[in-house]
Coordinates of C-alpha atoms and ligand atoms in Angstrom, one line a residue:
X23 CA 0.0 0.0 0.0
X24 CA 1.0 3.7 -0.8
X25 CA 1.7 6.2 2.2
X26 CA -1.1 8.5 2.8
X27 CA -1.4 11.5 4.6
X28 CA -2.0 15.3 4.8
X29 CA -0.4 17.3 2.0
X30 CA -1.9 20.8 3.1
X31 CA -3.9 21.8 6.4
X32 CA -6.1 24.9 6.5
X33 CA -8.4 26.4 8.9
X34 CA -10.8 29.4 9.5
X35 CA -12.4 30.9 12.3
X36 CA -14.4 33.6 12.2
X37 CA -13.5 37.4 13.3
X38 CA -16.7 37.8 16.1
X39 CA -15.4 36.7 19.7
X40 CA -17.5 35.9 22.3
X41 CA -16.1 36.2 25.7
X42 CA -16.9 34.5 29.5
X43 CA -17.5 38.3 30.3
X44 CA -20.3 38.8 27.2
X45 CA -22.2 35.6 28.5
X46 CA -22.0 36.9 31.6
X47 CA -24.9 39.7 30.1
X48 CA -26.8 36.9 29.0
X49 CA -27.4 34.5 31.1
X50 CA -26.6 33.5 34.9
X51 CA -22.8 32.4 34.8
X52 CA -19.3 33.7 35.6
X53 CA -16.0 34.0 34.2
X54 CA -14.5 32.5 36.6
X55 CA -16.9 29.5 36.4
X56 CA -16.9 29.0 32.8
X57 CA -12.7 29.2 32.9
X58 CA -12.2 26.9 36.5
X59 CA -15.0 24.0 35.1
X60 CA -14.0 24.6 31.0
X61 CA -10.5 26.5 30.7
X62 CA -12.5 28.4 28.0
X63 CA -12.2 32.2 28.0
X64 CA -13.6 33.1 24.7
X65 CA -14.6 31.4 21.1
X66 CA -15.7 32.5 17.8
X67 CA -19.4 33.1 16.2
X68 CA -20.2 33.1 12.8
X69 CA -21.5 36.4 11.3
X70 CA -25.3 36.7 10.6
X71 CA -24.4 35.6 6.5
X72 CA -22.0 33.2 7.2
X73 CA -22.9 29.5 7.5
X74 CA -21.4 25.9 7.6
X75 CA -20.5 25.8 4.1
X76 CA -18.8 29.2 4.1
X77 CA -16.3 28.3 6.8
X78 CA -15.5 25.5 5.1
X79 CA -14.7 27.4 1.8
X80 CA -12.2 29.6 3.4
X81 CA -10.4 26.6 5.0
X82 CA -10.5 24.7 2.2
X83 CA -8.9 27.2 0.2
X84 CA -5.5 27.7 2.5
X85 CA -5.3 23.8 2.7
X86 CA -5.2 23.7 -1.5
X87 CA -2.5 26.2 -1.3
X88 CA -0.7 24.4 1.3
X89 CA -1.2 21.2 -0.4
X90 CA 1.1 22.5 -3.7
X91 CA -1.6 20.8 -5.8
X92 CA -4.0 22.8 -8.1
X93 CA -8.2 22.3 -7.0
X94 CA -8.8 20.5 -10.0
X95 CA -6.8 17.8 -9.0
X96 CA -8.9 17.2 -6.0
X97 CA -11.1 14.0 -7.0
X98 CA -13.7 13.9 -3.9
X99 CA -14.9 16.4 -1.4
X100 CA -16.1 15.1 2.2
X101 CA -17.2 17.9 4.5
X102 CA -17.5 16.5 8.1
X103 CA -20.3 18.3 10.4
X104 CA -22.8 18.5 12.9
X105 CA -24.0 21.7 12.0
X106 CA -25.0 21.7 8.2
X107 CA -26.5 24.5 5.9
X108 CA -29.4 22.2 5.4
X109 CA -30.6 18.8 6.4
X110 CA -31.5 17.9 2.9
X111 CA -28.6 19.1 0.2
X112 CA -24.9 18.0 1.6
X113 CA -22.5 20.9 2.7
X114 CA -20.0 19.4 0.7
X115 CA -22.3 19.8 -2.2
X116 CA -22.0 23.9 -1.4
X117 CA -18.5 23.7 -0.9
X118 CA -18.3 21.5 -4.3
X119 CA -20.0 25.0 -6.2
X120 CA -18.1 27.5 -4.1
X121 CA -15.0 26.5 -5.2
X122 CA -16.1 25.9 -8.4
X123 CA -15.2 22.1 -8.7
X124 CA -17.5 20.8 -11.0
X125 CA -19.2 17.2 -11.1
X126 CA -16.4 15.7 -8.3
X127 CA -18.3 13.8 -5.8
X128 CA -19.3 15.6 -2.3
X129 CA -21.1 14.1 0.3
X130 CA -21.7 14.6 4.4
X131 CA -20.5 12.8 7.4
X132 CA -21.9 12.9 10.6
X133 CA -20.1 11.4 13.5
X134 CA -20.0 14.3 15.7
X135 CA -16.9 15.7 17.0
X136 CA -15.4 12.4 15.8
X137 CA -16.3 13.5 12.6
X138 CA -12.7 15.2 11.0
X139 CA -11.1 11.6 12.3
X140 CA -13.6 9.9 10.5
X141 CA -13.7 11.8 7.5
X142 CA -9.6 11.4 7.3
X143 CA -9.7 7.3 7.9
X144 CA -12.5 7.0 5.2
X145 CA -10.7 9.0 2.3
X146 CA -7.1 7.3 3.5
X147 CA -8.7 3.6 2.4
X148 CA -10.6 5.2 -0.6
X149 CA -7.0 6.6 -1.5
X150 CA -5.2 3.6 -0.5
X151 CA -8.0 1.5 -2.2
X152 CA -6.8 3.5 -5.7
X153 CA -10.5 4.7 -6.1
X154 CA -9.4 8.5 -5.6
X155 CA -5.9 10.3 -5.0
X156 CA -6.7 13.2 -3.4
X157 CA -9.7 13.8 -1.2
X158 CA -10.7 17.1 0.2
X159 CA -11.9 16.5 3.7
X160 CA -13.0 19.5 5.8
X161 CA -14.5 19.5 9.3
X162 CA -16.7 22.6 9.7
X163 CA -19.3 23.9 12.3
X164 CA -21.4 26.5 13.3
X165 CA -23.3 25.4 16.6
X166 CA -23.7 28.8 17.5
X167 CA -27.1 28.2 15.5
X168 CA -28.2 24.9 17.5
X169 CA -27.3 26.1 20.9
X170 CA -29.7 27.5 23.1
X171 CA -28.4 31.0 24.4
X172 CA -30.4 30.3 27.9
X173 CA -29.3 27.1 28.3
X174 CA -25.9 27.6 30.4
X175 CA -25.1 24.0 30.4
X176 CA -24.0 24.1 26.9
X177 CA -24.0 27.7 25.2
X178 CA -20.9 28.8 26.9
X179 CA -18.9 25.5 25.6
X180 CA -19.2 25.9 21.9
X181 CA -18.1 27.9 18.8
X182 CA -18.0 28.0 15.3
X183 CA -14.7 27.4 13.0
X184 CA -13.7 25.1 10.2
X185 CA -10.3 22.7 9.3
X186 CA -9.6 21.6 5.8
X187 CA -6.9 19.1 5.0
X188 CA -5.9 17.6 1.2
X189 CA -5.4 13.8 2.0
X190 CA -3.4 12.0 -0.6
X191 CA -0.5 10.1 -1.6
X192 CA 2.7 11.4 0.7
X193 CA 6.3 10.4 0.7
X194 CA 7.1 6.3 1.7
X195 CA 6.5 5.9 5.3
X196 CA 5.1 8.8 6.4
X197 CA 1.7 10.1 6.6
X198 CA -1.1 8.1 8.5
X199 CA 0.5 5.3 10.2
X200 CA -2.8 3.7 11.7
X201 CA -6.7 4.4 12.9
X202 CA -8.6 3.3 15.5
X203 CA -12.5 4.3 15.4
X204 CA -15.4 3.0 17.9
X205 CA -18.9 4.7 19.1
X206 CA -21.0 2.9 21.4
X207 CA -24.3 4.1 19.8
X208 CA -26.8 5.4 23.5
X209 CA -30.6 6.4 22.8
X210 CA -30.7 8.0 26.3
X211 CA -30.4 11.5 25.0
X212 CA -26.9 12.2 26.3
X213 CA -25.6 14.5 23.6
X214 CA -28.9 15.5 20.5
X215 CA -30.7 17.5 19.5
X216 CA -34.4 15.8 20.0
X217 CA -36.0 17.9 17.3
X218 CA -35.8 19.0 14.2
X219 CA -35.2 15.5 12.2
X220 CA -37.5 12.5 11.7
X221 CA -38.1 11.3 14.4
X222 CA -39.7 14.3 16.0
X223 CA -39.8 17.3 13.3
X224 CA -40.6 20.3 15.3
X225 CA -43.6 21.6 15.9
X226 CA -44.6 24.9 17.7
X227 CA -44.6 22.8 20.8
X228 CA -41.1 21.8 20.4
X229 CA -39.7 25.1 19.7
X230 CA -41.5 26.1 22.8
X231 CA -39.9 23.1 25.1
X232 CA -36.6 24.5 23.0
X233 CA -36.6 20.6 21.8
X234 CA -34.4 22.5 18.8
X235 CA -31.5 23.3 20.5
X236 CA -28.7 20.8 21.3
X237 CA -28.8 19.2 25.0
X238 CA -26.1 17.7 27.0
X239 CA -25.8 15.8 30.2
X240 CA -22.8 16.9 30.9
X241 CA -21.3 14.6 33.6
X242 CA -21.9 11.3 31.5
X243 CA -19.8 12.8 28.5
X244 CA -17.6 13.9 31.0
X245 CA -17.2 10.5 32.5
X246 CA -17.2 8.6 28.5
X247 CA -15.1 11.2 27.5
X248 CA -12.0 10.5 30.3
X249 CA -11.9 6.7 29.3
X250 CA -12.6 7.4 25.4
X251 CA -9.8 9.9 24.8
X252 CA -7.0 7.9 26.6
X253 CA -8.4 4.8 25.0
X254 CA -8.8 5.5 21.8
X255 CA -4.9 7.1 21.5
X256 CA -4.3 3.9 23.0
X257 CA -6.2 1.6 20.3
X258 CA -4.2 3.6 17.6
X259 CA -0.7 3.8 19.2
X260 CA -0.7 -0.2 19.5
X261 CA -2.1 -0.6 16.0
X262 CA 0.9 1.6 14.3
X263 CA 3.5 -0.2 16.8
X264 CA 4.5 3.5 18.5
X265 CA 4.8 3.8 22.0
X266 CA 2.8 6.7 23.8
X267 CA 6.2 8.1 25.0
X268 CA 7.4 8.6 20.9
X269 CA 4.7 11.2 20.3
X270 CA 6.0 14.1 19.6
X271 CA 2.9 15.8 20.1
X272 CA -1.2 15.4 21.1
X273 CA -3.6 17.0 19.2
X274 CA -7.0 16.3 21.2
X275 CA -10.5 16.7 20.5
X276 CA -10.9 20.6 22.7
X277 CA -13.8 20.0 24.8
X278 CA -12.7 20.6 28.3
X279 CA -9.0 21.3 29.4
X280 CA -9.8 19.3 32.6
X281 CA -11.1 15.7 29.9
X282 CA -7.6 16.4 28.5
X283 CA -5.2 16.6 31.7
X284 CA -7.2 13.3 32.7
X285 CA -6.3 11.9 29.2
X286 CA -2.6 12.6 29.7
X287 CA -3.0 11.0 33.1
X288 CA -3.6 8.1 32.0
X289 CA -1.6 8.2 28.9
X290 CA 0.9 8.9 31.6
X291 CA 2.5 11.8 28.9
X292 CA 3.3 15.5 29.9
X293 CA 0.3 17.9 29.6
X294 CA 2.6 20.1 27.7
X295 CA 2.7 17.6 24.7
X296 CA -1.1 17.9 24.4
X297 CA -1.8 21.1 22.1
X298 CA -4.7 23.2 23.2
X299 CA -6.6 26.2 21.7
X300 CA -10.1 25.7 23.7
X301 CA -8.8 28.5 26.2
X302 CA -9.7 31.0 22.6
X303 CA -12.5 29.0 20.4
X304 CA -13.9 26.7 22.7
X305 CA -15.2 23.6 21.2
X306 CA -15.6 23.6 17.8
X307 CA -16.7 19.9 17.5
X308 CA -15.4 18.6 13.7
X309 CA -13.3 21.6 13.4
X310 CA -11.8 21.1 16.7
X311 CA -8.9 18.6 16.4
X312 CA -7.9 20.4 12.7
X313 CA -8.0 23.8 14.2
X314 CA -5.2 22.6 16.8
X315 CA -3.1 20.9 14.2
X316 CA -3.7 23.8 11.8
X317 CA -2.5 26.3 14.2
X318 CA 0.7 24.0 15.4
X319 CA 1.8 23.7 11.8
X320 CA 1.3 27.6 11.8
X321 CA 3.3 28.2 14.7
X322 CA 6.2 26.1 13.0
X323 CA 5.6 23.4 15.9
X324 CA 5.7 20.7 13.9
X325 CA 8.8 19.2 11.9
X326 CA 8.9 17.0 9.0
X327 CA 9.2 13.0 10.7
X328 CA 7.1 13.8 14.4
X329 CA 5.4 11.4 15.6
X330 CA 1.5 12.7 16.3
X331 CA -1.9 11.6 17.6
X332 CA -5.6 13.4 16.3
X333 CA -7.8 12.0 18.7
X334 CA -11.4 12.8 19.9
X335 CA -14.8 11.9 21.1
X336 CA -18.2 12.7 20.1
X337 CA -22.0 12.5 20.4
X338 CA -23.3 9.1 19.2
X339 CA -21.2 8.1 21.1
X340 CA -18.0 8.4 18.9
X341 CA -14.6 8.5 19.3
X342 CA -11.1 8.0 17.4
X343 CA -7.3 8.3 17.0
X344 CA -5.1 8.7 14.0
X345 CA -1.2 8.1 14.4
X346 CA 0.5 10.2 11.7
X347 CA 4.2 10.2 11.0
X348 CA 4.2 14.3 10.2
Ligands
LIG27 N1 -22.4 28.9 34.9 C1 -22.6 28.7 36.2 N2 -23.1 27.6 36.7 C2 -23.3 26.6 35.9 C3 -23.1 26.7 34.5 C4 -22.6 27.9 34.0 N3 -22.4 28.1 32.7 N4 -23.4 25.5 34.0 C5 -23.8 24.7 34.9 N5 -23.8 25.3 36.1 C6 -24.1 24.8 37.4 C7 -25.1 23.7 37.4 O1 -26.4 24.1 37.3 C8 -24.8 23.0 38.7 O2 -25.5 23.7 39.7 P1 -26.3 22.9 40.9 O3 -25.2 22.1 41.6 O4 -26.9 24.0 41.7 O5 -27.3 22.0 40.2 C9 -23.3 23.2 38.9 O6 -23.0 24.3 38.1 C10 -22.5 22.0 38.6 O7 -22.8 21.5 37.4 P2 -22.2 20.2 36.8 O8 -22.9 19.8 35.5 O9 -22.0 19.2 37.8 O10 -20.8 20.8 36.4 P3 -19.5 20.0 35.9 O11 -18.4 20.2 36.8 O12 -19.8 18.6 35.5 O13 -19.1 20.8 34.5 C11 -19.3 20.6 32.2 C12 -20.1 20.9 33.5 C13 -18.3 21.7 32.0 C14 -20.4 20.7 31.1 C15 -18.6 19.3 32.2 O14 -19.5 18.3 32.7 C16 -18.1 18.8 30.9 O15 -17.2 19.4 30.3 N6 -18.7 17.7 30.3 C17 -18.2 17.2 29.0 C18 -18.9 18.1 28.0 C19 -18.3 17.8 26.6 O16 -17.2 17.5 26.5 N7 -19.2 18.0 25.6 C20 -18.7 18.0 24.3 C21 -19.1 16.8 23.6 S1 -18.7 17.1 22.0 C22 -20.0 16.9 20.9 O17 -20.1 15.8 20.3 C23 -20.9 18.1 20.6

């Protein structure tokens, strides 16, 4: 099999910041709540015209020029989300006319924060399989339109921002060394949002009972969440044949700083190998683990031949880890 990987990250966040201190006008909550239970300070919205799709334009267009290939070589486009334009009509589908990429296939995938890991483990094999070379795969969202701004159990954890990556053929031995993915699938209505799709479409009286908005119980993730992360870095580390302690660097799912101190724990790593941006976008669910990476690369963090792990966890429940030779 060829070596695959990621020839060209890019991400996007948008310009409006939403600090503890602005939430602290809306609804009852503290900064120094939010930052002691979180580590979050701030995170990004999306302006009133800008949606799913449009994040994932301006991503995907500094990971094609990082990449060193031209957008007409790109053979597939696979936009990974929680928060699309539309339920019916993919994201990708936008993205695919945005950037003017005529008849290349585009389609969704859903597997919640898990979803950029997904996305990059399903066009490796297609790539690997020699059904496509090089697969756009961008993890996007915009929850700050399916969070409810009263609800202070979840609207202070989330923002909006987008990660694109081109995943193709990269030099022998390097790239994406292994993958480990696993959800253990709950119907107790740990992490939805209980309208809106076909199960229950919403009605008047479930935009009243605010049935639209995402809920959360937060302990339970909490408690999937310190097991999933460690395990799942695990899972992958084993599969590639790397030991934890030749990681050159974590790049975790940015949910909670205190999930991620428990990961390292128990991955019994340094905290300061695991990369976090939460304390300035919060979570970002898809875009999450990308916008880390993106910025590392940014930062010059990251040399040709380290050792990394992409790892995350997700509602569904999902989770995943992707060892990468950089
Ligand atoms: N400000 C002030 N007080 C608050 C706030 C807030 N924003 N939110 C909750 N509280 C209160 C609660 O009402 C509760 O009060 P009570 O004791 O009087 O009932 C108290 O604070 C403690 O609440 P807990 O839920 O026990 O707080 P906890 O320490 O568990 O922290 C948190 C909550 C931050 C949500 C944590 O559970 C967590 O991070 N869970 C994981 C969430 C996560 O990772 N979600 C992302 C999944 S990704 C995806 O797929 C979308």
């Amino acid at each position: 099999f060829k070596s695959v990987g990621i020839k060209g990250l890019g991400y996007y966040v948008p310009e409006k910041k939403m600090t503890n201190f602005d939430f602290e006008k809306i609804i009852d909550t503290s900064d120094e709540w939010i930052r002691t239970r979180t580590g979050i300070e701030e995170r990004r919205f999306a302006a009133p015209d800008q949606a799913t799709s449009d994040l994932c334009v301006e991503a995907a267009r500094k990971a094609i020029e990082a990449s060193g290939i031209v957008k007409e070589d790109i053979d597939m486009i696979l936009v990974a989300t929680c928060s699309p334009d539309y339920l019916v009509q993919a994201t990708a589908c936008l993205v695919q006319k945005k950037l003017n990429l005529k008849s290349i296939p585009a389609c969704d995938l859903n597997a919640a924060c898990s979803s950029f890991i997904y996305g990059l483990t399903v066009a490796t094999g297609m790539i690997k399989g020699g059904v496509y070379k090089n697969i756009l795969v961008i993890g996007a969202e915009t929850l700050s339109r399916i969070i409810d701004m009263q609800d202070r159990n979840t609207c202070i954890l989330f923002g909006d921002g987008a990660a694109a990556a081109v995943v193709g053929e990269v030099e022998d031995g390097y790239g994406i060394l292994s993958s480990y993915l696993g959800a253990e699938g709950e119907d107790e209505e740990v992490l939805r949002t209980p309208a809106g799709g076909t199960k229950k479409p919403n009605t008047m009286e479930t935009i009243a009972n605010r049935e639209n908005f995402l809920k959360m119980k937060g302990q339970e993730v909490f408690k999937f969440a310190v097991h999933a992360l460690p395990n799942a870095t695990s899972q992958a580390l084993e599969k590639a044949e790397i030991k934890a302690e030749d990681l050159f660097m974590v790049f975790p799912h940015q949910a909670n700083v205190r999930i991620i101190e428990s990961a390292a724990k128990r991955l019994n790593l340094p905290i300061d190998k695991f990369y976090m941006n939460l304390q300035r976008f919060g979570n970002t669910s898809s875009a999450s683990v990308g916008l880390a990476l993106g910025e590392a690369l940014e930062k010059g963090m990251i040399k040709k031949g380290d050792m990394i792990a992409l790892t995350g966890f997700g509602a569904g429940l999902t989770y995943g880890s992707i060892i990468m030779k950089w």
